[in-house]
Amino acid sequence: MKKRKMSIQNFQKKNLKYMILAFAFLMAGTTAACGKRTDTTENVAETYTDGLSDVDLSDVKVELGNYKGLIFSIEPVEAITDEDVENQIQAILQSYSEDDISKKQVIKDGDLVSIDVEAYIGDEQYGEKETDYYVTIGSGVFLDGDDTQLIGKKSGDSLTITKTYPSDYGLDTLAGKTVDYKIKINGIVTNEQTIPELTDAFVSSISDCKTVDEFRDYVKQELEANAQEQQKVEKEDMIWNQIVSQMTVVNFPEDVRTKKIAEYKSYDEDSASLENMSLETYVETYYNISIEEYEQQVDDEVDREIDIELAKKTIAKQEKISEDEVNDYLVSVSIFNEADKTK
């Protein structure tokens, strides 16, 4: 199944823990009765940055407001129902579905087409080979609209599309270069999907569970653990938002901030490169925001993460604990009032 892209708001790493309830929840890090798992739990502030351990902070001055006894309102963790379990199982089955590919039809404008594509600059391959890559003919996204050259082709056909990029193109690796895109057509993606049946054989193929009943129990345990973990992350976010809003930082090295912004953007730049797009076109296409909005979001997120890192170091020193212990410590000294849903 072709992977779909997320918006920047969903992709930002501080929110990745919330995503364990969807297609990737089998990869989350908790203990359960069965399942092929690895522990991927990370501290909120350590997800996108490499930390500040190698940065000279001797001239940096940090002033914190009160971080003890903070009071918050929070929604209680809801009980997991049988319906929740069945909905999650259906989402898992859907994630393993396969698109049906028509190999007989001739491609026309508007078709969603599966292709394999390799790019070459001269004799040297550019990037990695993309297999089962989906292109909507006429959308103008793939190769700046040259996808229309696939019209009239069918499954099994091959062609080469040659593009010469202007010297001021948005990607330095392509600016002024001539690139040959070698394409093999797999077929037209239909509106039909083959969804696997929930059987003992299926669940044993994707987990260590042997039976469907075992798998249902496993899914329920995961949903319960994930709900608790999500609330913990929400508590930490509430705490850090308040701490950051009250703190002041002086003399933080601007070159370090600039480097971290570049690191933060590198994922999208690499993705844009694979799509042969400028970063501006990429964020407009997949995030539905302007490049100015994107830059502001990145700046704000990096500033927040730097502030959290500095606050963690300061609190760890003041409380004589390790930085890894700061999140749990802050939760323990905060007050969380759960909303009464019976009212």
Short mmCIF file of C-alpha atoms in Angstrom, two decimals:
data_model
loop_
_atom_site.label_atom_id
_atom_site.label_comp_id
_atom_site.label_asym_id
_atom_site.label_seq_id
_atom_site.Cartn_x
_atom_site.Cartn_y
_atom_site.Cartn_z
CA MET A 1 0.00 0.00 0.00
CA LYS A 2 1.30 3.44 -0.91
CA LYS A 3 2.25 5.52 2.12
CA ARG A 4 0.43 8.84 2.51
CA LYS A 5 2.08 12.00 3.73
CA MET A 6 1.33 13.70 7.04
CA SER A 7 0.98 17.39 7.71
CA ILE A 8 3.84 19.12 9.49
CA GLN A 9 1.64 19.55 12.57
CA ASN A 10 1.22 15.77 12.79
CA PHE A 11 4.78 14.98 11.88
CA GLN A 12 6.53 17.10 14.50
CA LYS A 13 8.20 14.72 16.85
CA LYS A 14 6.71 15.99 20.06
CA ASN A 15 3.45 14.48 18.77
CA LEU A 16 4.78 11.15 17.55
CA LYS A 17 3.74 9.36 20.74
CA TYR A 18 0.10 10.07 19.93
CA MET A 19 0.35 8.16 16.68
CA ILE A 20 0.77 4.73 18.28
CA LEU A 21 -2.98 4.20 18.04
CA ALA A 22 -2.99 4.15 14.25
CA PHE A 23 -1.28 1.96 11.67
CA ALA A 24 2.08 1.94 13.43
CA PHE A 25 0.80 1.14 16.91
CA LEU A 26 2.28 -2.36 16.77
CA MET A 27 5.71 -0.74 16.81
CA ALA A 28 5.17 1.14 20.10
CA GLY A 29 7.10 0.32 23.24
CA THR A 30 5.08 -1.36 25.97
CA THR A 31 4.89 -4.89 27.33
CA ALA A 32 2.02 -7.08 26.17
CA ALA A 33 1.02 -10.72 25.94
CA CYS A 34 2.20 -11.08 22.35
CA GLY A 35 3.65 -8.94 19.59
CA LYS A 36 6.87 -8.17 17.75
CA ARG A 37 7.90 -5.00 19.52
CA THR A 38 10.81 -2.76 20.43
CA ASP A 39 10.85 0.04 23.00
CA THR A 40 10.73 3.40 21.21
CA THR A 41 9.68 5.67 24.08
CA GLU A 42 11.55 9.00 24.11
CA ASN A 43 11.47 12.14 26.21
CA VAL A 44 9.41 14.88 24.62
CA ALA A 45 12.26 17.39 24.51
CA GLU A 46 14.83 15.00 23.05
CA THR A 47 12.96 13.96 19.95
CA TYR A 48 13.98 16.44 17.27
CA THR A 49 17.18 17.91 18.63
CA ASP A 50 20.45 16.17 19.40
CA GLY A 51 20.48 17.85 22.81
CA LEU A 52 22.90 20.55 23.94
CA SER A 53 25.57 18.36 25.53
CA ASP A 54 28.25 19.53 23.08
CA VAL A 55 27.30 23.24 23.26
CA ASP A 56 29.22 25.75 25.37
CA LEU A 57 26.52 27.17 27.65
CA SER A 58 28.85 29.00 30.03
CA ASP A 59 27.57 32.43 28.94
CA VAL A 60 23.90 31.41 28.73
CA LYS A 61 21.70 32.70 31.52
CA VAL A 62 18.38 30.96 32.28
CA GLU A 63 15.75 32.30 34.64
CA LEU A 64 12.81 30.02 35.48
CA GLY A 65 9.50 30.90 37.03
CA ASN A 66 7.85 28.56 39.51
CA TYR A 67 7.80 24.95 38.32
CA LYS A 68 6.47 23.25 41.46
CA GLY A 69 2.84 22.85 42.40
CA LEU A 70 1.55 23.88 38.98
CA ILE A 71 -2.17 23.17 38.64
CA PHE A 72 -3.83 21.84 35.48
CA SER A 73 -7.17 20.45 34.35
CA ILE A 74 -7.02 17.25 32.30
CA GLU A 75 -9.43 14.79 30.77
CA PRO A 76 -9.52 11.40 32.52
CA VAL A 77 -8.35 8.32 30.66
CA GLU A 78 -11.39 6.65 29.17
CA ALA A 79 -12.00 2.92 29.54
CA ILE A 80 -11.25 0.88 26.41
CA THR A 81 -14.42 -0.71 25.04
CA ASP A 82 -14.96 -3.72 22.80
CA GLU A 83 -15.90 -1.27 20.05
CA ASP A 84 -12.52 0.49 20.45
CA VAL A 85 -10.76 -2.86 20.06
CA GLU A 86 -12.73 -3.79 16.94
CA ASN A 87 -12.14 -0.36 15.40
CA GLN A 88 -8.41 -0.71 16.00
CA ILE A 89 -8.36 -4.20 14.51
CA GLN A 90 -10.17 -2.90 11.42
CA ALA A 91 -7.58 -0.10 11.13
CA ILE A 92 -4.81 -2.71 11.31
CA LEU A 93 -6.46 -4.83 8.63
CA GLN A 94 -6.88 -1.74 6.47
CA SER A 95 -3.19 -0.90 6.92
CA TYR A 96 -2.31 -4.30 5.45
CA SER A 97 -4.65 -3.90 2.50
CA GLU A 98 -3.31 -3.94 -1.04
CA ASP A 99 -4.48 -1.71 -3.85
CA ASP A 100 -5.74 -3.51 -6.93
CA ILE A 101 -3.68 -2.63 -10.00
CA SER A 102 -5.21 -2.81 -13.47
CA LYS A 103 -2.65 -4.06 -15.96
CA LYS A 104 -4.88 -3.90 -19.05
CA GLN A 105 -6.17 -0.34 -19.19
CA VAL A 106 -4.44 2.45 -21.10
CA ILE A 107 -3.42 5.44 -18.95
CA LYS A 108 -5.48 8.60 -19.33
CA ASP A 109 -5.50 12.02 -17.71
CA GLY A 110 -6.57 11.87 -14.07
CA ASP A 111 -5.58 8.23 -13.50
CA LEU A 112 -3.67 7.21 -10.38
CA VAL A 113 -0.74 5.18 -11.66
CA SER A 114 1.82 2.94 -9.95
CA ILE A 115 5.34 3.25 -11.36
CA ASP A 116 8.93 2.34 -10.58
CA VAL A 117 11.33 5.21 -11.22
CA GLU A 118 15.10 5.71 -11.19
CA ALA A 119 16.90 9.02 -11.80
CA TYR A 120 20.30 9.43 -13.44
CA ILE A 121 22.57 12.39 -13.94
CA GLY A 122 24.80 11.13 -16.72
CA ASP A 123 25.77 7.59 -15.75
CA GLU A 124 25.43 8.23 -12.02
CA GLN A 125 22.23 7.31 -10.20
CA TYR A 126 20.59 10.21 -8.36
CA GLY A 127 18.86 9.20 -5.14
CA GLU A 128 17.31 5.80 -4.59
CA LYS A 129 15.05 3.79 -6.83
CA GLU A 130 11.39 4.34 -5.99
CA THR A 131 9.15 1.30 -6.40
CA ASP A 132 5.33 1.27 -6.44
CA TYR A 133 5.35 5.06 -6.52
CA TYR A 134 1.92 6.63 -7.06
CA VAL A 135 1.44 9.43 -9.57
CA THR A 136 -1.82 11.22 -10.40
CA ILE A 137 -1.61 12.00 -14.09
CA GLY A 138 -2.18 15.68 -14.82
CA SER A 139 -1.76 16.80 -11.21
CA GLY A 140 1.43 18.69 -12.07
CA VAL A 141 3.17 17.31 -8.96
CA PHE A 142 5.40 14.65 -10.51
CA LEU A 143 8.29 16.06 -12.56
CA ASP A 144 6.62 19.49 -12.73
CA GLY A 145 3.80 18.17 -14.91
CA ASP A 146 5.78 15.91 -17.25
CA ASP A 147 3.74 12.98 -15.91
CA THR A 148 1.41 13.61 -18.88
CA GLN A 149 3.97 11.73 -21.00
CA LEU A 150 2.58 8.54 -19.42
CA ILE A 151 -0.79 9.08 -21.12
CA GLY A 152 -1.45 6.30 -23.64
CA LYS A 153 0.96 3.89 -21.93
CA LYS A 154 -0.02 0.72 -20.07
CA SER A 155 1.35 -1.82 -17.60
CA GLY A 156 4.79 -3.13 -18.57
CA ASP A 157 5.69 -0.13 -20.73
CA SER A 158 8.91 1.73 -20.00
CA LEU A 159 10.00 5.23 -20.94
CA THR A 160 12.62 7.83 -20.11
CA ILE A 161 11.68 11.42 -19.30
CA THR A 162 14.57 13.87 -19.56
CA LYS A 163 14.43 17.15 -17.67
CA THR A 164 16.90 20.01 -17.61
CA TYR A 165 16.52 22.16 -14.52
CA PRO A 166 17.20 25.91 -14.55
CA SER A 167 20.28 27.20 -12.77
CA ASP A 168 18.10 28.94 -10.16
CA TYR A 169 16.07 25.79 -9.36
CA GLY A 170 15.14 25.44 -5.68
CA LEU A 171 17.28 22.33 -5.09
CA ASP A 172 21.03 22.86 -5.40
CA THR A 173 21.60 19.20 -6.30
CA LEU A 174 19.41 19.61 -9.40
CA ALA A 175 20.01 23.23 -10.36
CA GLY A 176 21.45 23.43 -13.87
CA LYS A 177 21.49 19.63 -14.22
CA THR A 178 19.98 17.35 -16.86
CA VAL A 179 18.31 14.31 -15.31
CA ASP A 180 17.03 11.16 -17.01
CA TYR A 181 14.06 9.58 -15.23
CA LYS A 182 13.73 5.93 -16.20
CA ILE A 183 10.16 4.81 -15.56
CA LYS A 184 8.49 1.41 -15.62
CA ILE A 185 4.69 1.39 -15.44
CA ASN A 186 3.11 -1.14 -13.09
CA GLY A 187 -0.49 -0.27 -13.86
CA ILE A 188 -3.47 1.90 -12.97
CA VAL A 189 -4.57 1.92 -9.33
CA THR A 190 -8.28 1.11 -9.13
CA ASN A 191 -10.72 2.09 -6.41
CA GLU A 192 -10.73 -1.48 -5.14
CA GLN A 193 -8.64 -2.84 -2.28
CA THR A 194 -7.95 -6.35 -1.05
CA ILE A 195 -8.27 -6.36 2.75
CA PRO A 196 -6.95 -9.43 4.61
CA GLU A 197 -9.30 -11.52 6.72
CA LEU A 198 -8.84 -11.66 10.48
CA THR A 199 -7.64 -15.23 10.94
CA ASP A 200 -5.21 -17.07 13.19
CA ALA A 201 -2.81 -17.27 10.24
CA PHE A 202 -2.96 -13.51 9.66
CA VAL A 203 -2.40 -12.46 13.29
CA SER A 204 0.49 -14.91 13.65
CA SER A 205 2.08 -13.40 10.53
CA ILE A 206 2.14 -9.87 12.00
CA SER A 207 2.66 -10.62 15.70
CA ASP A 208 3.60 -13.35 18.16
CA CYS A 209 -0.08 -14.03 18.85
CA LYS A 210 -1.26 -17.47 17.80
CA THR A 211 -5.03 -16.92 17.72
CA VAL A 212 -7.52 -14.16 16.98
CA ASP A 213 -8.68 -14.17 20.61
CA GLU A 214 -5.09 -13.70 21.79
CA PHE A 215 -4.70 -10.86 19.34
CA ARG A 216 -7.86 -9.12 20.58
CA ASP A 217 -6.54 -9.30 24.15
CA TYR A 218 -3.22 -7.95 22.94
CA VAL A 219 -4.85 -5.04 21.12
CA LYS A 220 -6.89 -4.13 24.20
CA GLN A 221 -3.77 -4.15 26.40
CA GLU A 222 -1.98 -1.95 23.89
CA LEU A 223 -4.85 0.54 23.68
CA GLU A 224 -5.00 0.76 27.47
CA ALA A 225 -1.25 1.27 27.78
CA ASN A 226 -1.26 3.77 24.92
CA ALA A 227 -4.08 5.76 26.52
CA GLN A 228 -2.08 6.04 29.74
CA GLU A 229 1.04 7.01 27.81
CA GLN A 230 -0.85 9.63 25.82
CA GLN A 231 -2.15 11.23 29.01
CA LYS A 232 1.39 11.26 30.42
CA VAL A 233 2.63 13.07 27.31
CA GLU A 234 -0.25 15.54 27.57
CA LYS A 235 0.72 16.25 31.19
CA GLU A 236 4.34 16.83 30.21
CA ASP A 237 3.31 19.15 27.36
CA MET A 238 1.11 21.18 29.72
CA ILE A 239 3.96 21.52 32.19
CA TRP A 240 6.55 22.50 29.62
CA ASN A 241 4.24 24.99 27.92
CA GLN A 242 3.81 26.81 31.23
CA ILE A 243 7.49 26.64 32.18
CA VAL A 244 8.62 27.90 28.76
CA SER A 245 6.09 30.75 28.84
CA GLN A 246 7.55 32.00 32.12
CA MET A 247 11.29 31.56 31.48
CA THR A 248 13.85 33.92 30.01
CA VAL A 249 17.04 32.96 28.17
CA VAL A 250 19.94 35.32 27.49
CA ASN A 251 23.06 34.80 25.33
CA PHE A 252 22.09 31.52 23.69
CA PRO A 253 24.46 31.05 20.69
CA GLU A 254 22.63 32.00 17.49
CA ASP A 255 24.81 29.68 15.38
CA VAL A 256 23.58 26.70 17.41
CA ARG A 257 19.96 27.75 16.88
CA THR A 258 20.59 28.13 13.14
CA LYS A 259 22.14 24.65 12.98
CA LYS A 260 19.18 23.10 14.78
CA ILE A 261 16.73 24.78 12.44
CA ALA A 262 18.66 23.26 9.52
CA GLU A 263 18.55 19.83 11.19
CA TYR A 264 14.82 20.17 11.76
CA LYS A 265 14.16 21.04 8.11
CA SER A 266 16.47 18.37 6.69
CA TYR A 267 13.75 15.67 6.64
CA ASP A 268 11.46 17.77 4.48
CA GLU A 269 14.34 18.87 2.27
CA ASP A 270 15.32 15.24 1.69
CA SER A 271 11.70 14.32 0.96
CA ALA A 272 11.39 17.26 -1.44
CA SER A 273 14.55 16.12 -3.18
CA LEU A 274 13.14 12.63 -3.68
CA GLU A 275 10.03 14.21 -5.20
CA ASN A 276 12.17 16.52 -7.35
CA MET A 277 10.52 19.55 -5.79
CA SER A 278 11.75 22.71 -4.19
CA LEU A 279 11.04 22.91 -0.46
CA GLU A 280 8.52 25.69 -1.13
CA THR A 281 6.55 23.55 -3.58
CA TYR A 282 6.78 20.55 -1.26
CA VAL A 283 5.29 22.27 1.80
CA GLU A 284 2.60 23.95 -0.29
CA THR A 285 1.66 20.60 -1.86
CA TYR A 286 1.76 18.30 1.16
CA TYR A 287 1.28 20.59 4.14
CA ASN A 288 -1.04 23.10 2.50
CA ILE A 289 0.82 26.03 4.00
CA SER A 290 3.08 28.72 2.58
CA ILE A 291 6.84 28.57 2.91
CA GLU A 292 6.62 31.57 5.26
CA GLU A 293 4.18 29.71 7.55
CA TYR A 294 6.40 26.64 7.43
CA GLU A 295 9.51 28.62 8.36
CA GLN A 296 7.65 30.21 11.30
CA GLN A 297 6.46 26.82 12.57
CA VAL A 298 9.98 25.42 12.41
CA ASP A 299 11.44 28.48 14.18
CA ASP A 300 8.83 28.26 16.94
CA GLU A 301 9.33 24.53 17.47
CA VAL A 302 13.12 24.78 17.59
CA ASP A 303 12.93 27.69 20.05
CA ARG A 304 10.58 25.67 22.25
CA GLU A 305 12.83 22.63 22.23
CA ILE A 306 15.92 24.69 23.03
CA ASP A 307 14.07 26.30 25.94
CA ILE A 308 12.97 22.89 27.22
CA GLU A 309 16.52 21.54 27.02
CA LEU A 310 17.87 24.55 28.94
CA ALA A 311 15.10 24.32 31.53
CA LYS A 312 15.74 20.60 32.01
CA LYS A 313 19.41 21.23 32.67
CA THR A 314 18.59 23.98 35.14
CA ILE A 315 15.96 21.95 37.01
CA ALA A 316 18.17 18.86 37.10
CA LYS A 317 20.96 20.90 38.68
CA GLN A 318 18.68 22.60 41.19
CA GLU A 319 16.92 19.39 42.25
CA LYS A 320 20.07 17.23 42.09
CA ILE A 321 18.53 14.72 39.69
CA SER A 322 19.47 13.57 36.21
CA GLU A 323 17.99 15.21 33.13
CA ASP A 324 16.28 11.92 32.29
CA GLU A 325 14.40 12.16 35.58
CA VAL A 326 13.12 15.71 35.10
CA ASN A 327 9.88 14.88 33.24
CA ASP A 328 8.75 12.36 35.86
CA TYR A 329 9.79 14.75 38.64
CA LEU A 330 7.75 17.61 37.19
CA VAL A 331 4.67 15.41 36.83
CA SER A 332 5.07 14.29 40.45
CA VAL A 333 5.19 17.87 41.80
CA SER A 334 2.28 19.13 39.67
CA ILE A 335 -1.43 18.91 40.44
CA PHE A 336 -3.79 17.52 37.81
CA ASN A 337 -7.54 17.86 38.32
CA GLU A 338 -9.47 15.43 36.16
CA ALA A 339 -12.67 16.74 34.64
CA ASP A 340 -15.88 15.10 35.92
CA LYS A 341 -17.57 13.73 32.83
CA THR A 342 -20.72 12.77 34.74
CA LYS A 343 -21.77 16.41 34.99
#
